[in-house]
């Protein structure tokens, strides 16, 4: 079996994949320790600090609080303090980042 060695480095396709993945990684790193609101498939909402994620889109939140789905749109009820929480990626419906926590992040998703 012969092994091909590229003398000029990786191909342009490989470079574009590396470039886009490094941009995504930079965006994720910019969200570290920001307050996030995650809505789940069962109607619960978790709010906490974004600590990490993995390839399966599981999310770890620190200082997390759980808000139950209420039938009355005006009453959210008392949050339940969870502390450190892991949300399986297949249960995530939406993720929102609080605007106040993004104000001190420069260069994220637009002009400031």
mmCIF file of C-alpha atoms in Angstrom:
data_model
loop_
_atom_site.group_PDB
_atom_site.id
_atom_site.type_symbol
_atom_site.label_atom_id
_atom_site.label_comp_id
_atom_site.label_asym_id
_atom_site.label_seq_id
_atom_site.Cartn_x
_atom_site.Cartn_y
_atom_site.Cartn_z
ATOM 1 C CA UNK A 1 0.000 0.000 0.000
ATOM 2 C CA UNK A 2 1.287 3.423 -0.904
ATOM 3 C CA UNK A 3 0.754 6.452 1.266
ATOM 4 C CA UNK A 4 0.143 9.789 -0.422
ATOM 5 C CA UNK A 5 1.837 12.766 1.159
ATOM 6 C CA UNK A 6 0.693 16.228 0.264
ATOM 7 C CA UNK A 7 3.701 18.501 0.081
ATOM 8 C CA UNK A 8 1.730 21.743 0.149
ATOM 9 C CA UNK A 9 -0.209 21.037 3.329
ATOM 10 C CA UNK A 10 -3.901 20.221 3.575
ATOM 11 C CA UNK A 11 -6.200 20.679 0.606
ATOM 12 C CA UNK A 12 -8.371 23.789 0.328
ATOM 13 C CA UNK A 13 -11.460 21.766 1.353
ATOM 14 C CA UNK A 14 -9.725 20.685 4.552
ATOM 15 C CA UNK A 15 -8.656 24.281 5.201
ATOM 16 C CA UNK A 16 -12.250 25.549 4.867
ATOM 17 C CA UNK A 17 -13.528 22.863 7.258
ATOM 18 C CA UNK A 18 -10.826 23.743 9.791
ATOM 19 C CA UNK A 19 -11.571 27.458 9.366
ATOM 20 C CA UNK A 20 -15.318 27.076 9.905
ATOM 21 C CA UNK A 21 -14.840 24.770 12.892
ATOM 22 C CA UNK A 22 -12.372 27.194 14.480
ATOM 23 C CA UNK A 23 -14.876 30.048 13.977
ATOM 24 C CA UNK A 24 -17.603 27.973 15.622
ATOM 25 C CA UNK A 25 -15.241 27.119 18.468
ATOM 26 C CA UNK A 26 -14.416 30.822 18.956
ATOM 27 C CA UNK A 27 -18.136 31.675 19.121
ATOM 28 C CA UNK A 28 -18.733 28.929 21.680
ATOM 29 C CA UNK A 29 -15.738 30.067 23.733
ATOM 30 C CA UNK A 30 -17.201 33.586 23.677
ATOM 31 C CA UNK A 31 -20.373 32.223 25.270
ATOM 32 C CA UNK A 32 -18.587 30.564 28.187
ATOM 33 C CA UNK A 33 -19.825 31.810 31.580
ATOM 34 C CA UNK A 34 -22.721 33.699 29.966
ATOM 35 C CA UNK A 35 -26.283 33.347 31.259
ATOM 36 C CA UNK A 36 -28.380 31.068 29.057
ATOM 37 C CA UNK A 37 -32.020 30.042 28.979
ATOM 38 C CA UNK A 38 -32.624 26.539 27.634
ATOM 39 C CA UNK A 39 -36.139 25.351 26.813
ATOM 40 C CA UNK A 40 -36.610 21.595 26.916
ATOM 41 C CA UNK A 41 -38.978 19.170 25.177
ATOM 42 C CA UNK A 42 -41.007 18.556 28.359
ATOM 43 C CA UNK A 43 -41.784 22.269 28.777
ATOM 44 C CA UNK A 44 -39.263 23.040 31.508
ATOM 45 C CA UNK A 45 -36.861 25.962 31.199
ATOM 46 C CA UNK A 46 -33.392 25.968 32.739
ATOM 47 C CA UNK A 47 -31.465 29.186 33.315
ATOM 48 C CA UNK A 48 -27.789 29.188 34.261
ATOM 49 C CA UNK A 49 -24.189 29.834 33.255
ATOM 50 C CA UNK A 50 -22.970 28.050 30.121
ATOM 51 C CA UNK A 51 -19.994 25.934 31.170
ATOM 52 C CA UNK A 52 -19.493 23.427 28.353
ATOM 53 C CA UNK A 53 -20.962 21.324 25.569
ATOM 54 C CA UNK A 54 -19.891 18.264 23.600
ATOM 55 C CA UNK A 55 -20.298 16.709 20.147
ATOM 56 C CA UNK A 56 -23.738 15.381 21.051
ATOM 57 C CA UNK A 57 -24.947 18.904 21.931
ATOM 58 C CA UNK A 58 -25.278 18.054 25.626
ATOM 59 C CA UNK A 59 -25.002 21.254 27.655
ATOM 60 C CA UNK A 60 -23.660 21.816 31.172
ATOM 61 C CA UNK A 61 -25.105 24.789 33.076
ATOM 62 C CA UNK A 62 -23.733 26.064 36.368
ATOM 63 C CA UNK A 63 -25.855 27.753 39.039
ATOM 64 C CA UNK A 64 -28.884 26.459 37.170
ATOM 65 C CA UNK A 65 -32.490 27.152 38.104
ATOM 66 C CA UNK A 66 -35.465 25.214 36.789
ATOM 67 C CA UNK A 67 -38.744 26.880 35.827
ATOM 68 C CA UNK A 68 -41.723 24.608 35.287
ATOM 69 C CA UNK A 69 -44.157 25.082 32.434
ATOM 70 C CA UNK A 70 -47.159 26.907 33.821
ATOM 71 C CA UNK A 71 -50.683 26.960 32.469
ATOM 72 C CA UNK A 72 -51.013 30.636 33.414
ATOM 73 C CA UNK A 73 -48.794 32.755 31.152
ATOM 74 C CA UNK A 74 -48.432 35.479 33.781
ATOM 75 C CA UNK A 75 -47.189 33.335 36.661
ATOM 76 C CA UNK A 76 -43.839 31.638 36.313
ATOM 77 C CA UNK A 77 -43.790 30.359 39.893
ATOM 78 C CA UNK A 78 -40.777 29.926 42.106
ATOM 79 C CA UNK A 79 -37.660 28.540 40.452
ATOM 80 C CA UNK A 80 -36.117 25.348 41.756
ATOM 81 C CA UNK A 81 -32.371 25.674 42.375
ATOM 82 C CA UNK A 82 -30.468 22.836 40.714
ATOM 83 C CA UNK A 83 -26.850 23.993 40.863
ATOM 84 C CA UNK A 84 -24.839 22.085 38.241
ATOM 85 C CA UNK A 85 -27.088 20.585 35.556
ATOM 86 C CA UNK A 86 -26.519 18.531 32.411
ATOM 87 C CA UNK A 87 -29.119 18.856 29.667
ATOM 88 C CA UNK A 88 -29.082 16.067 27.067
ATOM 89 C CA UNK A 89 -28.861 17.513 23.564
ATOM 90 C CA UNK A 90 -31.900 15.615 22.291
ATOM 91 C CA UNK A 91 -34.068 17.389 24.916
ATOM 92 C CA UNK A 92 -33.012 20.922 23.899
ATOM 93 C CA UNK A 93 -35.693 22.869 22.030
ATOM 94 C CA UNK A 94 -34.105 26.324 22.085
ATOM 95 C CA UNK A 95 -31.190 28.180 23.618
ATOM 96 C CA UNK A 96 -31.178 31.913 24.333
ATOM 97 C CA UNK A 97 -28.309 34.002 25.650
ATOM 98 C CA UNK A 98 -29.223 36.920 27.899
ATOM 99 C CA UNK A 99 -28.569 40.249 26.171
ATOM 100 C CA UNK A 100 -26.856 41.733 29.254
ATOM 101 C CA UNK A 101 -24.268 38.971 29.255
ATOM 102 C CA UNK A 102 -23.494 39.545 25.563
ATOM 103 C CA UNK A 103 -22.941 43.300 25.915
ATOM 104 C CA UNK A 104 -19.445 42.775 27.321
ATOM 105 C CA UNK A 105 -18.579 40.217 24.596
ATOM 106 C CA UNK A 106 -17.042 41.987 21.631
ATOM 107 C CA UNK A 107 -17.254 40.719 18.068
ATOM 108 C CA UNK A 108 -20.029 38.181 18.666
ATOM 109 C CA UNK A 109 -22.520 37.954 15.829
ATOM 110 C CA UNK A 110 -22.568 41.557 14.738
ATOM 111 C CA UNK A 111 -21.510 45.113 15.435
ATOM 112 C CA UNK A 112 -21.485 46.688 18.900
#
